[in-house]
Coordinates of C-alpha atoms in Angstrom, one line a residue:
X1 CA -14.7 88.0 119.7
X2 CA -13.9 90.7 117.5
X3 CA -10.5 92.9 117.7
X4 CA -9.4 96.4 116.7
X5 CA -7.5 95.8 113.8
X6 CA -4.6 97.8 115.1
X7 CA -4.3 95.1 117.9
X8 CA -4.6 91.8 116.0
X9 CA -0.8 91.1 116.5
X10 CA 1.4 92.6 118.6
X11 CA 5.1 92.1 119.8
X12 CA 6.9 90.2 123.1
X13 CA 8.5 92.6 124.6
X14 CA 11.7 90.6 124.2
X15 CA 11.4 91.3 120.6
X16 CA 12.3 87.5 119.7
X17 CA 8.8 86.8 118.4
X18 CA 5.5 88.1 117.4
X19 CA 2.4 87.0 119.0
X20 CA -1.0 86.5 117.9
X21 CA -2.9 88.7 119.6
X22 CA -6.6 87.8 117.6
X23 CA -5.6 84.2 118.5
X24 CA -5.1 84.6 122.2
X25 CA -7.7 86.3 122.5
X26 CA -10.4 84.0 120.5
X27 CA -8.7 81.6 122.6
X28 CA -9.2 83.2 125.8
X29 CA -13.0 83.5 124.9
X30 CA -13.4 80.4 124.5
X31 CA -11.8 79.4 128.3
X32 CA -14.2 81.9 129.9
X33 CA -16.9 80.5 127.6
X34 CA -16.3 77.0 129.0
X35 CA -16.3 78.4 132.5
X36 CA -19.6 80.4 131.7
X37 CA -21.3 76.8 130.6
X38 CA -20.3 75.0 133.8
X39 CA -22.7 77.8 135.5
X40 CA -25.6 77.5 133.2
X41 CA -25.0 73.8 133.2
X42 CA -25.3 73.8 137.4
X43 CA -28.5 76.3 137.1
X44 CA -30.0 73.8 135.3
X45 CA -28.9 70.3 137.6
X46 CA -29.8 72.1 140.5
X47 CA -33.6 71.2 140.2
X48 CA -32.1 67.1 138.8
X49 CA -30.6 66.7 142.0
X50 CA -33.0 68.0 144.2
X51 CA -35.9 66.2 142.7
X52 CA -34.2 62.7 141.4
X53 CA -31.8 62.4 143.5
X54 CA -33.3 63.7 146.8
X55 CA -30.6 66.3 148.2
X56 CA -31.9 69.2 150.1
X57 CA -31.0 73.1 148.8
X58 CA -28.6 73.6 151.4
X59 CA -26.7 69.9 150.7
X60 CA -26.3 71.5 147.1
X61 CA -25.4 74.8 147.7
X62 CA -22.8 72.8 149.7
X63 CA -22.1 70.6 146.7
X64 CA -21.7 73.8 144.7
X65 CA -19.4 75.7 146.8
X66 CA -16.4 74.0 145.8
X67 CA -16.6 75.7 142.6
X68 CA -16.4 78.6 144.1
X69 CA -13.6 78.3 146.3
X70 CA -12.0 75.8 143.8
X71 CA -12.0 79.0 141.6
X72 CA -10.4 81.1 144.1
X73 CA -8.1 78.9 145.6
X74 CA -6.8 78.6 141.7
X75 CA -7.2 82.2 141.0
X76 CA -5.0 83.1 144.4
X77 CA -2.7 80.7 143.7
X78 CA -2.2 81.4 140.1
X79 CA -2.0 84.9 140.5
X80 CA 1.2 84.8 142.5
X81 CA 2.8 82.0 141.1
X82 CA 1.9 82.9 137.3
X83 CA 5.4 85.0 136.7
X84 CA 7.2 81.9 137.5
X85 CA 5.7 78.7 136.1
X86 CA 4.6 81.3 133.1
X87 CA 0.8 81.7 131.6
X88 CA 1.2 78.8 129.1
X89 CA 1.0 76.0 131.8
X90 CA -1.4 77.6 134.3
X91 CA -3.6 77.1 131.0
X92 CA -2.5 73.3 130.8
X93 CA -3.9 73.3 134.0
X94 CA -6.8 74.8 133.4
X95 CA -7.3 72.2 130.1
X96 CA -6.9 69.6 132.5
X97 CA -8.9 70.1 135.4
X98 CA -11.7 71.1 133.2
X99 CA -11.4 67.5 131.5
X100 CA -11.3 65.6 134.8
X101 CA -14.4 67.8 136.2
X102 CA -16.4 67.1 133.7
X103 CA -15.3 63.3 133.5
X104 CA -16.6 63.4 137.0
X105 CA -19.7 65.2 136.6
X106 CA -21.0 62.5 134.1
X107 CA -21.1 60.1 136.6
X108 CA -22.6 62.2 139.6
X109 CA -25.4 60.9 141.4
X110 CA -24.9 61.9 144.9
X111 CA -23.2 65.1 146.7
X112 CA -20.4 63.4 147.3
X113 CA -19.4 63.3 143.1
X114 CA -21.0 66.1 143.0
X115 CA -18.8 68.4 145.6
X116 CA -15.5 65.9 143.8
X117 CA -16.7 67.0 140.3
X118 CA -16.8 71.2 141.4
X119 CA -13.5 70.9 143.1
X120 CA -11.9 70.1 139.9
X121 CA -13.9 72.6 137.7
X122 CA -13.4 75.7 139.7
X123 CA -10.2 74.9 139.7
X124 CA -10.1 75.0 136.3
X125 CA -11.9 77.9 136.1
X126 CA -10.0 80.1 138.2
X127 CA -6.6 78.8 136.6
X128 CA -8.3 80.5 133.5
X129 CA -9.2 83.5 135.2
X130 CA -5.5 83.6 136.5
X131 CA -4.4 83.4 133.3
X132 CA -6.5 85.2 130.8
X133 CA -7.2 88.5 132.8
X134 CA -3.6 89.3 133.0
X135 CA -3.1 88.1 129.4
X136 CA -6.0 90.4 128.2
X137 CA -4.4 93.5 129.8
X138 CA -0.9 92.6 128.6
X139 CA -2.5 92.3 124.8
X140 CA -4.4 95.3 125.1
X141 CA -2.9 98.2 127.9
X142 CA -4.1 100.9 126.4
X143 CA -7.9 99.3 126.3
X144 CA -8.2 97.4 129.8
X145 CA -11.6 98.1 131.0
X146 CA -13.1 97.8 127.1
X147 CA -11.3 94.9 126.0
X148 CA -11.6 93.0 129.9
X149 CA -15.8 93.8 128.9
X150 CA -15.2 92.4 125.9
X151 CA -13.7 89.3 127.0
X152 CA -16.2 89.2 129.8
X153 CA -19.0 88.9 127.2
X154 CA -18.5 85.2 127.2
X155 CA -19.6 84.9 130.7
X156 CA -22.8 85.5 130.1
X157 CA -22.7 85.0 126.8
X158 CA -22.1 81.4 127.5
X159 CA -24.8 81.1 129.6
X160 CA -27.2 82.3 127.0
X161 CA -25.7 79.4 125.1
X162 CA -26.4 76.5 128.1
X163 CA -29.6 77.7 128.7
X164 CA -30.7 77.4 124.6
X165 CA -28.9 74.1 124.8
X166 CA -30.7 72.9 128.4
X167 CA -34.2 73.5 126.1
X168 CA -32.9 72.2 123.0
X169 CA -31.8 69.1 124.1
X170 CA -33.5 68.3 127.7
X171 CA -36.4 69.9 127.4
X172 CA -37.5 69.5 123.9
X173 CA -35.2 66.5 122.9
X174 CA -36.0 64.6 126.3
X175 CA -32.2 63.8 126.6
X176 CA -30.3 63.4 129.9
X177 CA -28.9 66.3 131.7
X178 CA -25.4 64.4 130.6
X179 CA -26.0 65.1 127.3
X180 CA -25.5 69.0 128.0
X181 CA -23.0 68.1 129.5
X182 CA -21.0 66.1 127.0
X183 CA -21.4 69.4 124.9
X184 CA -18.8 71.6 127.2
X185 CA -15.8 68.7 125.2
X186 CA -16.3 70.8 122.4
X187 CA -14.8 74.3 123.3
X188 CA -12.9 72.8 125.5
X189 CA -11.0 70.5 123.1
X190 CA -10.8 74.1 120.6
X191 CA -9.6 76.4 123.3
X192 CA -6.7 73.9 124.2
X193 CA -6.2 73.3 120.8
X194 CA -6.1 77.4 120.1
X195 CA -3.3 77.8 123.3
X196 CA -1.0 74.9 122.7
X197 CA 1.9 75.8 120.3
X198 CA 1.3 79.3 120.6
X199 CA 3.8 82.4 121.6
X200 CA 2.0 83.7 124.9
X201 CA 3.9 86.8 126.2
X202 CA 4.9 87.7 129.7
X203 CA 2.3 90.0 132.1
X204 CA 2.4 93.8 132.5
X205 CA 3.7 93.5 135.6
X206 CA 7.1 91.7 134.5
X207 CA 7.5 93.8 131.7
X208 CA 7.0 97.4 133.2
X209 CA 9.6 96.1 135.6
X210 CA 7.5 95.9 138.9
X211 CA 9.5 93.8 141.4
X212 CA 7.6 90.5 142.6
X213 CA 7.8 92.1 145.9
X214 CA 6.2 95.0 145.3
X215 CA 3.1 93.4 143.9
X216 CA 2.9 91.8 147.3
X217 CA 2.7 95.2 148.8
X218 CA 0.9 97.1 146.6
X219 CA -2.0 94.7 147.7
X220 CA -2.1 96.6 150.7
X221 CA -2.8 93.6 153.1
X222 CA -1.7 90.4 151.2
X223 CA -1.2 88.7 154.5
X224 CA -5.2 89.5 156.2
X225 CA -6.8 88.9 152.5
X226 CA -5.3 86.0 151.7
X227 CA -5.8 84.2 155.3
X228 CA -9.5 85.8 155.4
X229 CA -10.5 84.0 152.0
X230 CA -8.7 81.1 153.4
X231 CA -11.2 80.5 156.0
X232 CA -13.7 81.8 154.3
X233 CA -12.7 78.3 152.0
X234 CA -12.8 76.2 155.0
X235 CA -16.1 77.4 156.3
X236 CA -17.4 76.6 152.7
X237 CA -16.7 73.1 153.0
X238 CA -17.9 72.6 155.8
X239 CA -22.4 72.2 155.6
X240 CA -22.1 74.3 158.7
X241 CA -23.1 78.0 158.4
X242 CA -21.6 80.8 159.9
X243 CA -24.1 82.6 162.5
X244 CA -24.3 86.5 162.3
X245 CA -26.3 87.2 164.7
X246 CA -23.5 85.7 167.4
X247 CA -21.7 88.5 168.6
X248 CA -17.9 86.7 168.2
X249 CA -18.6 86.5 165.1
X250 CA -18.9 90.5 164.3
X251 CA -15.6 90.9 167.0
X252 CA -13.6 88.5 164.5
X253 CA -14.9 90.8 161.6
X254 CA -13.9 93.6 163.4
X255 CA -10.4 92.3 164.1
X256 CA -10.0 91.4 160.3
X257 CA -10.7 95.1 159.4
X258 CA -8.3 96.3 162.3
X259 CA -5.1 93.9 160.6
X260 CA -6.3 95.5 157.0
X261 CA -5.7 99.2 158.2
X262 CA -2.4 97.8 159.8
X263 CA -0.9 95.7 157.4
X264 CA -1.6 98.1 154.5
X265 CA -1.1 101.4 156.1
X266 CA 1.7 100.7 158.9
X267 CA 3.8 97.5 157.5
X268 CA 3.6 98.1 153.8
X269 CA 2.8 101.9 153.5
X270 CA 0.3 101.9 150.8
X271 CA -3.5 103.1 150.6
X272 CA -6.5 101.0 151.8
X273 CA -7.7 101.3 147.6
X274 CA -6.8 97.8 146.9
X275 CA -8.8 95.8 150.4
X276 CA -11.4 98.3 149.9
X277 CA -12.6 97.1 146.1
X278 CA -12.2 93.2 147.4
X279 CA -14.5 94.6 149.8
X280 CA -16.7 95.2 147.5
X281 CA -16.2 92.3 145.0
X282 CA -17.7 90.0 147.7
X283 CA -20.7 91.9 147.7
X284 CA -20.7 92.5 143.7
X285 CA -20.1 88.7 143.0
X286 CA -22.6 87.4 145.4
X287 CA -25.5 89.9 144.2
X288 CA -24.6 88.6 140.5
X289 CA -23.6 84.7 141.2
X290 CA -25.6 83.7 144.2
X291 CA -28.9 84.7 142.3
X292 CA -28.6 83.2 139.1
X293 CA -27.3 80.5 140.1
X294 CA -30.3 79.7 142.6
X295 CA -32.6 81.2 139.2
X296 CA -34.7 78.3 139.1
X297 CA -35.1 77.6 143.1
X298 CA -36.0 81.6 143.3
X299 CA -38.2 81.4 140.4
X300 CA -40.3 78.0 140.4
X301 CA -43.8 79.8 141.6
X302 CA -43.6 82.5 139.2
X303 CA -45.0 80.8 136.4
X304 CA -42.1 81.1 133.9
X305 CA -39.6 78.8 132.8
X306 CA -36.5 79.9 134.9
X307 CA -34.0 78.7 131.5
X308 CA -36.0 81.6 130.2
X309 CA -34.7 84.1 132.8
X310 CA -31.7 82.8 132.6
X311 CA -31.2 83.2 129.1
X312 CA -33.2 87.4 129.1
X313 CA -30.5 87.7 131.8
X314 CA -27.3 86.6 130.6
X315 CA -28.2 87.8 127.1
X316 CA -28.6 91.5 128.2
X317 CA -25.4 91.3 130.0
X318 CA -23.7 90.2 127.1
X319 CA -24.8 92.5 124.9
X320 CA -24.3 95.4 127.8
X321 CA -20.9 94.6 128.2
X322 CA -20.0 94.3 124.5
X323 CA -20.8 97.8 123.6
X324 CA -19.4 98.9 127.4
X325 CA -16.5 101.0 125.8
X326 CA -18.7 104.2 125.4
X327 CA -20.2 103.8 128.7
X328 CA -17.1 103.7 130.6
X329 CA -15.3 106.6 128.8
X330 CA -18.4 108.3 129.5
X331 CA -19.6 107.5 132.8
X332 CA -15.9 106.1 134.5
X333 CA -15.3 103.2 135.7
X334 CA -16.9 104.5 139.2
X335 CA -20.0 106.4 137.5
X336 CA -20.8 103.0 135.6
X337 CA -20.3 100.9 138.9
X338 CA -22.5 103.3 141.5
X339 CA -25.1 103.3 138.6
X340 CA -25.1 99.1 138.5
X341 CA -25.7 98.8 142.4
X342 CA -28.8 100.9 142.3
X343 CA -29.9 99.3 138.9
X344 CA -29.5 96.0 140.7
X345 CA -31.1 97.0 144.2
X346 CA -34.0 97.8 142.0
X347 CA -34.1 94.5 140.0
X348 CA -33.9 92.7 143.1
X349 CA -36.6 94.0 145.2
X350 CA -38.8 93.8 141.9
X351 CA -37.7 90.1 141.8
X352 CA -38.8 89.6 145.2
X353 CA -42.8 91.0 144.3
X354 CA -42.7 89.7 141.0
X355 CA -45.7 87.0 140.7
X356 CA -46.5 86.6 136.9
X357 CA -44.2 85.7 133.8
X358 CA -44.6 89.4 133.3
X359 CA -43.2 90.9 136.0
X360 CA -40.9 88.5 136.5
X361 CA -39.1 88.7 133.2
X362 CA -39.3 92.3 133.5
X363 CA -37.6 92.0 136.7
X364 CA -35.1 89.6 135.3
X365 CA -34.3 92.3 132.5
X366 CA -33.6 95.1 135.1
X367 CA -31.1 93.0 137.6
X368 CA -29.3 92.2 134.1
X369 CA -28.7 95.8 133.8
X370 CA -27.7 95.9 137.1
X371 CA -25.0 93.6 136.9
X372 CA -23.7 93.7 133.8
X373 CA -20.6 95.7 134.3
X374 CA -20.0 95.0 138.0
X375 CA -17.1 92.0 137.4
X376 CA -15.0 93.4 134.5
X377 CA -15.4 96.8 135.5
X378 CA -14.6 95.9 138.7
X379 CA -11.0 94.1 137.2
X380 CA -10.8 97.3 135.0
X381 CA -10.8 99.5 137.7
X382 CA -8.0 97.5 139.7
X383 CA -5.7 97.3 136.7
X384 CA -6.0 100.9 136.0
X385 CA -5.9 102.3 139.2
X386 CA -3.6 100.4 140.9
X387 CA -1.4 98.1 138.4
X388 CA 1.4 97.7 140.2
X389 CA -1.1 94.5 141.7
X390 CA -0.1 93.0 138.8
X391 CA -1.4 89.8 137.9
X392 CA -1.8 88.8 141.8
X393 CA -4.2 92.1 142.1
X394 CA -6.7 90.6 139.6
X395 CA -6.1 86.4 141.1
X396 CA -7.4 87.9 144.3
X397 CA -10.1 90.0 142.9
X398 CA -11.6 87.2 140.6
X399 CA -10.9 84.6 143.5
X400 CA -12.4 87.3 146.7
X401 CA -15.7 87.4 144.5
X402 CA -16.3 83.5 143.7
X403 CA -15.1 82.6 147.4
X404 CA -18.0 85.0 148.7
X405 CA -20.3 83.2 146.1
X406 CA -19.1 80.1 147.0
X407 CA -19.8 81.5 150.9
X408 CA -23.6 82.9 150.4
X409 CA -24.8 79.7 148.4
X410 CA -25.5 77.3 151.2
X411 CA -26.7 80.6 153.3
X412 CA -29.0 81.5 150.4
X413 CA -30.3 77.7 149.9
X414 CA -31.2 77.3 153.6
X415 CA -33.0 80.6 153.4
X416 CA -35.0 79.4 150.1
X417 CA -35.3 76.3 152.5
X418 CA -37.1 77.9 155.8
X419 CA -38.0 81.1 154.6
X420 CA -39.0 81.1 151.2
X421 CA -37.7 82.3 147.6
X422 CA -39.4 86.1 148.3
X423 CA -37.5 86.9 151.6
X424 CA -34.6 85.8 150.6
X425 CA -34.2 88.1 147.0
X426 CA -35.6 90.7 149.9
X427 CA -32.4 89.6 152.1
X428 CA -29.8 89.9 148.7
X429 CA -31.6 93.4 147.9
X430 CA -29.3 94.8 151.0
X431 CA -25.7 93.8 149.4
X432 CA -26.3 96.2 146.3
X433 CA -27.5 98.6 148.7
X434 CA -24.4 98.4 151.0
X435 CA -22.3 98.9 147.2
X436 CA -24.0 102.5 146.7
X437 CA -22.8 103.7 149.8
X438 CA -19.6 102.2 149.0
X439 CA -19.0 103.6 145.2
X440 CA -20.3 107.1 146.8
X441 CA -17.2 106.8 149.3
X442 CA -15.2 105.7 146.3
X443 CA -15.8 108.5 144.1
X444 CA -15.8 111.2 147.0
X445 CA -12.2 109.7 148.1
X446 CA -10.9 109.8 144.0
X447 CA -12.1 113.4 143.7
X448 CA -10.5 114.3 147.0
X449 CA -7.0 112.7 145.9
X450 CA -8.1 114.8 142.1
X451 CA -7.9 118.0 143.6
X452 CA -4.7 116.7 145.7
X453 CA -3.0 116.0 142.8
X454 CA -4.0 119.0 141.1
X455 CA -2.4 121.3 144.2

């Protein structure tokens, strides 16, 4: 959680006040680091309730979802109402929520408590991705895409963290899977402690004077995204799935993509930049979520411990993202995003003919590569390019990803189901596939509106 010493405190922009930047920030780590250890802590329940208390993959991918679309609902919500209720108490929010999900969670036993507990805990966790992104960018402007990789860290850095305590205390202590999850009162207790009191300054988007409106539009298609995710929420809760092979459903797709073009280019006259990358955040979310946190599920005939993947994994990531600063400036944001989706394509399809502890750690090490850098570059990229989004641009980014997690779990547990754990990593290898051809449009469109600018 380290800080460049020129940033450890910096002013509000009203001038009344200074604010701790080193404390916000350690702060903010530890929110995402709570939100990172409700992941590892689901990896690792996912094989409790399957095999004590009898739910089928599918009934807990269903169970699951919730804290998906839990987070984005949170993460939409906060994103546009942030500038008015103000940072401080969207992270009361979090702090609550977080306290009554994990209340909940303790006593679990069926889906039921199950699906309750992960409404409450993505909730929290996207009231904290509300808040912190846009805090992180306000603290640091001049450093988005390094410090938002920084920050990130504690994603999977807290994963590495649940997975050591899952074998400490489960596996070689013998305690209850509520043990691990008595744990998460810790940073939670610290991070709320941390906020409370303290002088949290208003977004980047208040203070370069961006109207509220104008956020709205610079979206592109506020209107068509934010109804899409919708039912892409309702469909979630539903232990239905959505058929693709039916052909209504590729005529609604279609007629979503048609309002996109319209809203964004006829109604509010901006570029399709914005719709595009949450295009593309569904399919970097669910290539990154969807598979770890089906790790154990994917991995059982493998012969290694899937906590051990898990941990290899997250721990790469962490220490990827960490020393990401060089790697951006040198790469751009684009360079370093087209290079994850092949890395990843590759770790997946090696994940699908992996058959020994050998190959399948090796696996797991080259899918961490792969995607590393895809969410906070992905955020980076947003804030930079188009910041007039404000705040709502990154709500809808963080939210678009975990709703299309939350939308490919039960999908990906009845294919584990029927199917098997080798056709469906075969099945996920074609979303990073789909990103390279998307990045390559990306970069070809940035250099064309280059050598625009340049004339």
């Amino acid at each position: 959680m380290s800080i460049p010493a020129e940033n450890r405190t910096v002013q509000t922009y009203a001038g009344v006040k200074p604010v701790d930047a080193s404390r916000l920030f350690v702060a903010s780590c530890l929110a995402l680091l709570v939100t990172s250890l409700t992941f590892a802590l689901r990896a690792k329940i996912e094989g409790v309730f399957h095999e004590s208390f009898g739910l089928t993959r599918e009934e807990i991918g269903w169970a699951f979802g919730p804290a998906f679309w839990g987070f984005a609902v949170a993460t939409f919500l906060g994103g546009a109402i942030i500038d008015q209720v103000k940072t401080r108490n969207v992270l009361r929010i979090a702090f609550v929520c977080h306290l009554i999900g994990l209340v909940v969670l303790l006593f679990a036993k069926d889906k039921t408590l199950l699906f309750a507990a992960n409404v409450f805990i993505g909730f929290a966790n996207g009231s904290v991705e509300a808040a912190c992104n846009p805090l992180v960018t306000t603290l640091y402007p001049h450093d988005k895409t390094k410090m938002l990789n920084r920050f990130h860290v504690w994603f999977p850095g807290g994963i590495v963290i649940g997975g050591v305590l899952s074998w400490l205390l489960i596996s070689q202590l013998n305690l209850p899977w509520q043990a691990l999850t008595a744990v998460l009162f810790l940073p939670l207790a610290l991070y709320g402690w941390l906020f409370f009191g303290e002088t949290i300054p208003e977004t980047e988007r208040v203070t370069s004077g961006v109207s509220y409106r104008d956020m709205f539009r610079h979206v592109g298609a506020p209107c068509t995204i934010i109804a899409l995710v919708g039912f892409m929420i309702f469909a979630t809760s539903l232990p239905i799935a959505i058929d693709f092979n039916a052909v209504s459903t590729w005529i609604v797709l279609g007629l979503v993509v048609a309002a996109i073009v319209v809203e964004s280019l006829v109604v509010n006259k901006t570029s399709l930049l914005f719709p595009f990358m949450v295009f593309c955040m569904f399919l970097t979310a669910s290539t990154e979520l969807g598979t770890n946190q089906f790790t154990g599920a994917l991995l059982e005939k493998t012969g290694i411990d899937p906590i051990i993947v898990l941990v290899a994994v997250t721990g790469v990531m962490a220490l990827g993202r960490y020393f990401a600063g060089p790697l951006v400036h040198g790469l751009s944001a684009v360079g370093v995003l087209l290079a994850s989706a092949l890395i990843s394509a590759v770790g997946l399809y090696l994940y699908s003919i992996a058959n020994s502890p050998g190959s399948t750690l090796f696996a797991a090490i080259v899918f961490a590569v792969g995607v590393c850098y895809f969410w906070p570059t992905m955020l980076g990229f947003v804030s930079e390019r188009t910041p007039q989004t404000g705040a709502l641009g990154l709500s809808i980014m963080g939210g678009a990803g975990m709703v299309a997690t939350s939308f490919v779990l039960p999908i990906m547990g009845h294919s584990i189901d029927t199917a098997g754990p080798q056709q469906t990593l075969r099945f996920m290898t074609v979303l990073p596939v789909i990103l390279i051809a998307a990045f390559v449009l990306l970069a070809w469109y940035l250099r064309g509106r280059r050598a625009g600018n340049a004339h």
